[in-house]
Short mmCIF file of N, CA and C in Angstrom, two decimals:
data_model
loop_
_atom_site.label_atom_id
_atom_site.label_comp_id
_atom_site.label_asym_id
_atom_site.label_seq_id
_atom_site.Cartn_x
_atom_site.Cartn_y
_atom_site.Cartn_z
N LEU A 1 -0.87 228.88 99.33
CA LEU A 1 0.12 229.57 98.34
C LEU A 1 0.29 230.58 98.08
N VAL A 2 -0.71 231.11 97.42
CA VAL A 2 -1.21 232.49 97.03
C VAL A 2 -1.08 233.33 97.93
N VAL A 3 -1.63 232.93 98.82
CA VAL A 3 -1.87 234.01 100.32
C VAL A 3 -0.13 234.10 100.85
N SER A 4 0.56 233.11 101.19
CA SER A 4 1.81 233.12 101.62
C SER A 4 2.51 234.03 100.64
N LEU A 5 2.59 234.14 99.49
CA LEU A 5 3.50 234.73 98.49
C LEU A 5 3.05 236.21 98.38
N LEU A 6 1.64 236.50 98.50
CA LEU A 6 1.51 238.12 98.61
C LEU A 6 1.53 238.44 100.30
N SER A 7 1.70 237.77 101.10
CA SER A 7 1.75 238.53 102.77
C SER A 7 3.07 238.89 102.55
N PRO A 8 3.40 240.17 103.23
CA PRO A 8 4.92 240.57 103.61
C PRO A 8 5.50 240.01 104.54
N ARG A 9 6.55 239.51 103.87
CA ARG A 9 7.61 238.43 104.93
C ARG A 9 8.50 239.51 105.61
N PRO A 10 8.73 239.15 106.85
CA PRO A 10 9.49 239.48 108.23
C PRO A 10 10.85 239.93 107.53
N SER A 11 11.31 240.88 107.74
CA SER A 11 12.63 241.14 107.59
C SER A 11 13.90 240.39 108.73
N PHE A 12 14.88 240.17 107.96
CA PHE A 12 15.54 239.06 108.90
C PHE A 12 15.90 239.46 110.42
N LEU A 13 16.49 240.83 110.66
CA LEU A 13 16.45 241.56 111.76
C LEU A 13 15.22 241.71 112.60
N ALA A 14 14.06 241.52 112.01
CA ALA A 14 12.80 241.46 113.08
C ALA A 14 12.85 239.95 113.23
N CYS A 15 13.00 239.03 112.31
CA CYS A 15 13.21 237.80 112.91
C CYS A 15 14.17 237.37 114.17
N ILE A 16 15.03 238.09 113.82
CA ILE A 16 16.10 237.86 115.09
C ILE A 16 15.65 238.83 116.71
N TYR A 17 15.05 239.82 116.07
CA TYR A 17 14.63 240.76 117.19
C TYR A 17 13.92 239.90 118.26
N ARG A 18 12.50 239.20 117.33
CA ARG A 18 11.59 238.70 118.10
C ARG A 18 12.05 237.33 118.50
N THR A 19 13.07 236.74 117.96
CA THR A 19 13.76 235.45 118.84
C THR A 19 14.51 235.58 119.80
N MET A 20 15.22 236.90 119.55
CA MET A 20 15.93 237.26 121.29
C MET A 20 15.22 237.99 122.16
N GLU A 21 13.89 238.45 121.79
CA GLU A 21 13.07 238.92 122.86
C GLU A 21 12.80 238.11 124.23
N LYS A 22 12.96 236.41 123.73
CA LYS A 22 12.76 235.64 124.57
C LYS A 22 13.75 235.95 126.18
N PHE A 23 14.82 236.19 125.30
CA PHE A 23 16.04 236.66 126.52
C PHE A 23 15.91 237.94 127.05
N ARG A 24 14.96 239.02 126.85
CA ARG A 24 14.80 240.13 127.69
C ARG A 24 14.68 240.04 129.05
N THR A 25 14.16 238.76 129.39
CA THR A 25 14.25 238.50 131.34
C THR A 25 15.38 238.66 131.50
N PHE A 26 16.59 238.41 130.97
CA PHE A 26 17.76 238.35 131.38
C PHE A 26 18.69 239.64 131.46
N GLU A 27 17.95 240.69 131.07
CA GLU A 27 18.64 242.26 131.17
C GLU A 27 18.84 242.83 132.06
N ASP A 28 20.02 243.58 132.49
CA ASP A 28 20.01 243.97 133.85
C ASP A 28 19.36 245.31 133.61
N PRO A 29 18.36 245.27 134.99
CA PRO A 29 17.76 246.58 134.92
C PRO A 29 18.54 247.93 135.37
N ALA A 30 19.47 247.83 136.03
CA ALA A 30 20.21 249.09 136.67
C ALA A 30 21.00 249.55 134.84
N THR A 31 21.71 248.77 134.10
CA THR A 31 22.26 249.36 132.92
C THR A 31 21.73 249.24 131.89
N GLY A 32 21.06 248.01 131.94
CA GLY A 32 19.95 247.87 130.41
C GLY A 32 20.73 246.81 129.42
N ILE A 33 22.04 246.23 129.90
CA ILE A 33 23.01 245.38 129.42
C ILE A 33 22.32 244.10 128.84
N MET A 34 22.43 243.56 127.86
CA MET A 34 21.29 242.28 127.73
C MET A 34 22.98 241.49 127.22
N PRO A 35 22.73 240.48 127.63
CA PRO A 35 24.12 239.51 127.62
C PRO A 35 23.76 238.83 126.18
N PHE A 36 22.89 238.35 126.06
CA PHE A 36 22.35 237.14 124.83
C PHE A 36 21.95 237.88 123.58
N MET A 37 22.23 239.63 123.63
CA MET A 37 21.63 240.17 122.20
C MET A 37 23.14 240.34 121.41
N PRO A 38 23.10 239.53 120.25
CA PRO A 38 24.45 239.92 119.22
C PRO A 38 24.88 241.42 119.45
N ALA A 39 25.85 241.68 119.62
CA ALA A 39 26.76 242.95 119.28
C ALA A 39 26.73 243.34 117.89
N LYS A 40 26.52 244.72 117.53
CA LYS A 40 26.01 245.44 116.49
C LYS A 40 27.70 245.56 115.55
N VAL A 41 28.14 245.12 114.62
CA VAL A 41 29.15 245.28 114.06
C VAL A 41 28.74 246.27 112.92
N VAL A 42 29.66 247.60 113.06
CA VAL A 42 29.81 248.26 111.79
C VAL A 42 30.49 248.00 110.59
N VAL A 43 29.97 247.72 109.50
CA VAL A 43 30.78 247.32 108.49
C VAL A 43 30.74 248.18 107.39
N PRO A 44 32.24 248.77 106.72
CA PRO A 44 31.84 250.06 106.02
C PRO A 44 31.29 249.52 104.58
N LYS A 45 30.37 250.38 103.83
CA LYS A 45 30.33 250.27 102.94
C LYS A 45 30.77 250.00 101.61
N ASN A 46 31.64 250.78 101.42
CA ASN A 46 32.71 251.17 100.68
C ASN A 46 33.50 249.68 100.49
N PRO A 47 33.74 249.14 99.17
CA PRO A 47 34.62 248.04 99.17
C PRO A 47 35.94 248.46 99.63
N LEU A 48 36.60 249.62 99.02
CA LEU A 48 37.94 249.84 99.41
C LEU A 48 38.13 249.71 100.84
N LEU A 49 37.03 250.40 101.57
CA LEU A 49 37.44 250.49 103.19
C LEU A 49 37.29 248.85 103.55
N ARG A 50 36.56 248.07 103.08
CA ARG A 50 36.39 246.64 103.57
C ARG A 50 37.58 245.95 103.29
N VAL A 51 38.24 246.18 102.08
CA VAL A 51 39.42 245.56 101.94
C VAL A 51 40.69 245.92 102.66
N LEU A 52 40.69 247.37 103.00
CA LEU A 52 41.70 247.93 103.70
C LEU A 52 41.58 247.26 105.08
N ARG A 53 40.28 247.51 105.61
CA ARG A 53 40.26 246.72 107.00
C ARG A 53 40.44 245.29 107.26
N GLY A 54 40.33 244.60 106.14
CA GLY A 54 40.51 243.35 106.20
C GLY A 54 41.95 243.04 105.94
N LEU A 55 42.74 243.99 104.98
CA LEU A 55 44.64 243.59 105.22
C LEU A 55 45.03 243.96 106.55
N VAL A 56 44.63 245.36 106.86
CA VAL A 56 44.87 245.47 108.31
C VAL A 56 44.96 244.55 109.69
N SER A 57 43.49 243.89 109.80
CA SER A 57 43.25 243.10 110.34
C SER A 57 44.36 241.60 110.39
N LEU A 58 44.85 241.32 108.67
CA LEU A 58 45.58 240.09 108.45
C LEU A 58 47.00 240.84 109.06
N VAL A 59 47.41 241.88 109.36
CA VAL A 59 48.77 242.28 109.32
C VAL A 59 48.59 242.06 111.15
N LEU A 60 47.84 242.72 111.46
CA LEU A 60 47.59 242.75 113.00
C LEU A 60 47.67 241.09 113.50
N ILE A 61 47.00 240.44 112.93
CA ILE A 61 47.15 238.82 113.33
C ILE A 61 48.54 238.17 112.98
N THR A 62 49.10 238.44 111.91
CA THR A 62 50.04 237.95 111.58
C THR A 62 51.37 238.54 112.62
N LEU A 63 51.34 239.83 112.70
CA LEU A 63 52.35 240.23 114.07
C LEU A 63 51.92 239.79 115.85
N ARG A 64 50.73 239.70 116.01
CA ARG A 64 50.17 239.43 117.43
C ARG A 64 50.29 237.72 117.53
N LEU A 65 50.13 236.88 116.50
CA LEU A 65 49.79 235.82 116.94
C LEU A 65 51.37 234.76 117.45
N PRO A 66 52.57 235.20 117.18
CA PRO A 66 53.71 234.63 117.59
C PRO A 66 54.00 235.16 118.96
N PHE A 67 53.41 236.29 119.33
CA PHE A 67 53.96 237.02 120.79
C PHE A 67 52.78 236.40 121.44
N LEU A 68 51.47 236.24 121.17
CA LEU A 68 50.66 235.49 122.31
C LEU A 68 50.98 234.27 122.36
N LEU A 69 51.38 233.22 121.27
CA LEU A 69 51.75 232.16 121.71
C LEU A 69 52.98 231.87 122.46
N VAL A 70 53.90 232.53 122.26
CA VAL A 70 54.80 232.68 123.50
C VAL A 70 54.64 233.29 124.71
N ALA A 71 53.90 234.24 125.06
CA ALA A 71 53.42 234.50 126.21
C ALA A 71 52.45 233.26 126.86
N ILE A 72 51.67 232.77 126.07
CA ILE A 72 50.85 231.74 126.95
C ILE A 72 51.99 230.48 127.12
N LEU A 73 52.87 230.11 126.28
CA LEU A 73 53.77 229.07 126.67
C LEU A 73 54.77 229.46 127.95
N LEU A 74 55.28 231.00 127.71
CA LEU A 74 55.70 231.35 129.40
C LEU A 74 54.83 231.37 130.49
N LEU A 75 53.42 231.59 130.11
CA LEU A 75 52.71 231.53 131.75
C LEU A 75 52.36 230.08 132.04
N SER A 76 52.51 229.01 130.90
CA SER A 76 52.43 227.84 131.43
C SER A 76 53.53 227.40 132.12
N ALA A 77 54.53 227.48 131.47
CA ALA A 77 56.03 227.30 132.25
C ALA A 77 56.24 227.75 133.48
N ASN A 78 55.77 229.23 133.52
CA ASN A 78 55.70 230.00 134.69
C ASN A 78 54.67 229.25 135.86
N SER A 79 53.63 228.92 135.38
CA SER A 79 52.75 228.33 136.60
C SER A 79 53.29 227.27 137.09
N LEU A 80 54.05 226.35 136.01
CA LEU A 80 54.36 225.00 136.31
C LEU A 80 55.82 225.12 137.31
N LEU A 81 56.51 226.23 137.05
CA LEU A 81 57.42 226.18 138.06
C LEU A 81 57.19 226.64 139.33
N VAL A 82 56.07 227.44 139.62
CA VAL A 82 55.69 228.22 140.99
C VAL A 82 55.07 226.85 141.22
N SER A 83 54.56 226.17 140.90
CA SER A 83 53.90 225.03 141.67
C SER A 83 54.77 223.93 142.34
N LEU A 84 56.14 224.03 141.80
CA LEU A 84 57.00 223.46 142.51
C LEU A 84 57.43 224.00 143.94
N ILE A 85 57.32 225.04 144.42
CA ILE A 85 57.65 225.55 145.41
C ILE A 85 56.96 224.72 146.75
N PRO A 86 58.17 224.33 147.61
CA PRO A 86 57.11 223.43 148.45
C PRO A 86 56.53 224.02 149.94
N ILE A 87 56.87 225.45 149.79
CA ILE A 87 56.47 226.31 150.89
C ILE A 87 54.94 226.79 150.19
N PRO A 88 53.92 226.42 150.91
CA PRO A 88 52.84 226.75 150.68
C PRO A 88 52.47 228.26 150.77
N PHE A 89 52.94 229.09 151.74
CA PHE A 89 52.69 230.59 152.19
C PHE A 89 53.28 231.51 151.28
N LEU A 90 54.40 230.69 150.51
CA LEU A 90 54.95 231.61 149.42
C LEU A 90 54.73 231.27 147.84
N ARG A 91 54.16 230.04 148.08
CA ARG A 91 53.65 229.64 146.56
C ARG A 91 52.44 230.01 146.12
N ARG A 92 51.59 230.48 147.17
CA ARG A 92 50.14 231.28 146.73
C ARG A 92 50.33 232.53 146.21
N PRO A 93 51.03 233.27 146.79
CA PRO A 93 51.10 234.77 146.41
C PRO A 93 52.06 234.61 145.36
N LEU A 94 53.16 233.79 145.07
CA LEU A 94 53.79 234.01 143.37
C LEU A 94 52.93 233.48 142.32
N HIS A 95 52.28 232.39 142.81
CA HIS A 95 51.23 231.62 141.63
C HIS A 95 50.25 233.11 141.47
N ARG A 96 49.49 233.70 142.42
CA ARG A 96 48.87 234.73 142.04
C ARG A 96 49.32 235.93 141.17
N LEU A 97 50.89 236.05 141.65
CA LEU A 97 51.42 237.39 141.17
C LEU A 97 51.56 237.08 139.92
N SER A 98 52.25 235.86 139.60
CA SER A 98 52.69 235.38 138.00
C SER A 98 51.27 235.14 137.31
N ASP A 99 50.31 234.46 137.59
CA ASP A 99 49.24 234.57 136.99
C ASP A 99 48.64 235.97 136.52
N MET A 100 48.60 236.83 137.59
CA MET A 100 48.19 238.18 136.86
C MET A 100 48.89 238.86 135.94
N ILE A 101 50.14 238.71 136.13
CA ILE A 101 51.09 239.51 135.58
C ILE A 101 51.01 238.74 133.69
N GLY A 102 50.63 237.51 133.88
CA GLY A 102 50.81 236.64 132.70
C GLY A 102 49.78 236.79 131.67
N CYS A 103 48.44 236.72 132.53
CA CYS A 103 47.05 237.07 131.76
C CYS A 103 46.75 238.26 131.37
N ARG A 104 47.33 239.44 132.38
CA ARG A 104 47.17 240.83 131.96
C ARG A 104 48.11 240.93 130.49
N LEU A 105 49.43 240.20 130.34
CA LEU A 105 50.08 240.43 129.18
C LEU A 105 49.12 239.44 127.94
N VAL A 106 48.74 238.79 128.20
CA VAL A 106 47.85 237.96 127.29
C VAL A 106 46.49 238.91 126.83
N LEU A 107 45.90 239.44 127.55
CA LEU A 107 45.06 240.08 127.15
C LEU A 107 45.37 241.34 126.51
N LEU A 108 46.52 241.93 126.96
CA LEU A 108 46.80 243.40 126.34
C LEU A 108 47.55 242.88 124.62
N LEU A 109 48.25 241.77 124.72
CA LEU A 109 48.18 241.05 123.20
C LEU A 109 47.11 241.05 122.38
N LEU A 110 46.13 240.72 122.89
CA LEU A 110 44.75 240.46 122.28
C LEU A 110 44.00 241.60 121.84
N GLY A 111 44.46 243.02 122.38
CA GLY A 111 44.00 244.16 122.04
C GLY A 111 42.97 244.86 123.40
N PHE A 112 43.09 244.07 124.60
CA PHE A 112 42.41 244.67 125.48
C PHE A 112 43.09 245.43 126.38
N TRP A 113 43.45 246.92 126.17
CA TRP A 113 44.39 248.15 126.52
C TRP A 113 44.21 248.13 127.89
N TRP A 114 42.42 248.52 128.37
CA TRP A 114 42.12 248.72 129.73
C TRP A 114 40.78 248.13 130.03
N ILE A 115 40.64 247.52 131.23
CA ILE A 115 39.93 246.58 131.85
C ILE A 115 39.42 247.35 133.37
N SER A 116 38.17 248.22 133.11
CA SER A 116 37.58 249.13 134.15
C SER A 116 37.07 248.07 134.95
N SER A 117 37.54 248.11 136.23
CA SER A 117 37.09 247.28 137.54
C SER A 117 36.05 248.00 138.29
N GLY A 118 35.38 248.91 138.04
CA GLY A 118 34.35 249.53 138.67
C GLY A 118 33.12 249.05 138.45
N TRP A 119 31.82 249.49 138.84
CA TRP A 119 30.31 249.09 138.62
C TRP A 119 29.83 249.89 137.75
N GLU A 120 29.41 249.09 136.86
CA GLU A 120 28.34 250.18 135.89
C GLU A 120 27.44 251.18 136.60
N GLN A 121 27.40 251.95 135.74
CA GLN A 121 26.60 253.51 135.88
C GLN A 121 24.97 252.84 135.58
N LYS A 122 24.32 253.39 136.45
CA LYS A 122 23.00 253.19 136.38
C LYS A 122 22.28 253.93 134.77
N LYS A 123 21.28 253.13 134.16
CA LYS A 123 20.87 253.61 132.91
C LYS A 123 20.01 254.62 133.36
N THR A 124 19.66 255.87 132.55
CA THR A 124 18.98 257.04 132.83
C THR A 124 17.84 256.87 131.77
#
């Protein structure tokens, strides 16, 4: 008991790093991206900035949520209507087009302004 109290305890981050080390095999060798590592979130140390950030987030959620629900409802209704088209060679392109536009609108409302469709650059 005395030995365990005197020994230095590893920090929380060191424990997480050692725990996540087992996922190092999933690292992409070209880009260095590790999909199972938790993302680093920058939290301001100033309490005033924390409160301001929380208020801005609350306002954004309040403004975006109704539009998001309407967009999802329209996407579902449009998908249902397009699936009722009896001609298959017309139904598929219209279904893909409506899904593309609707899903892009939902992503836009969630804050994803730009989604790159290229390959990742090799890590140097």
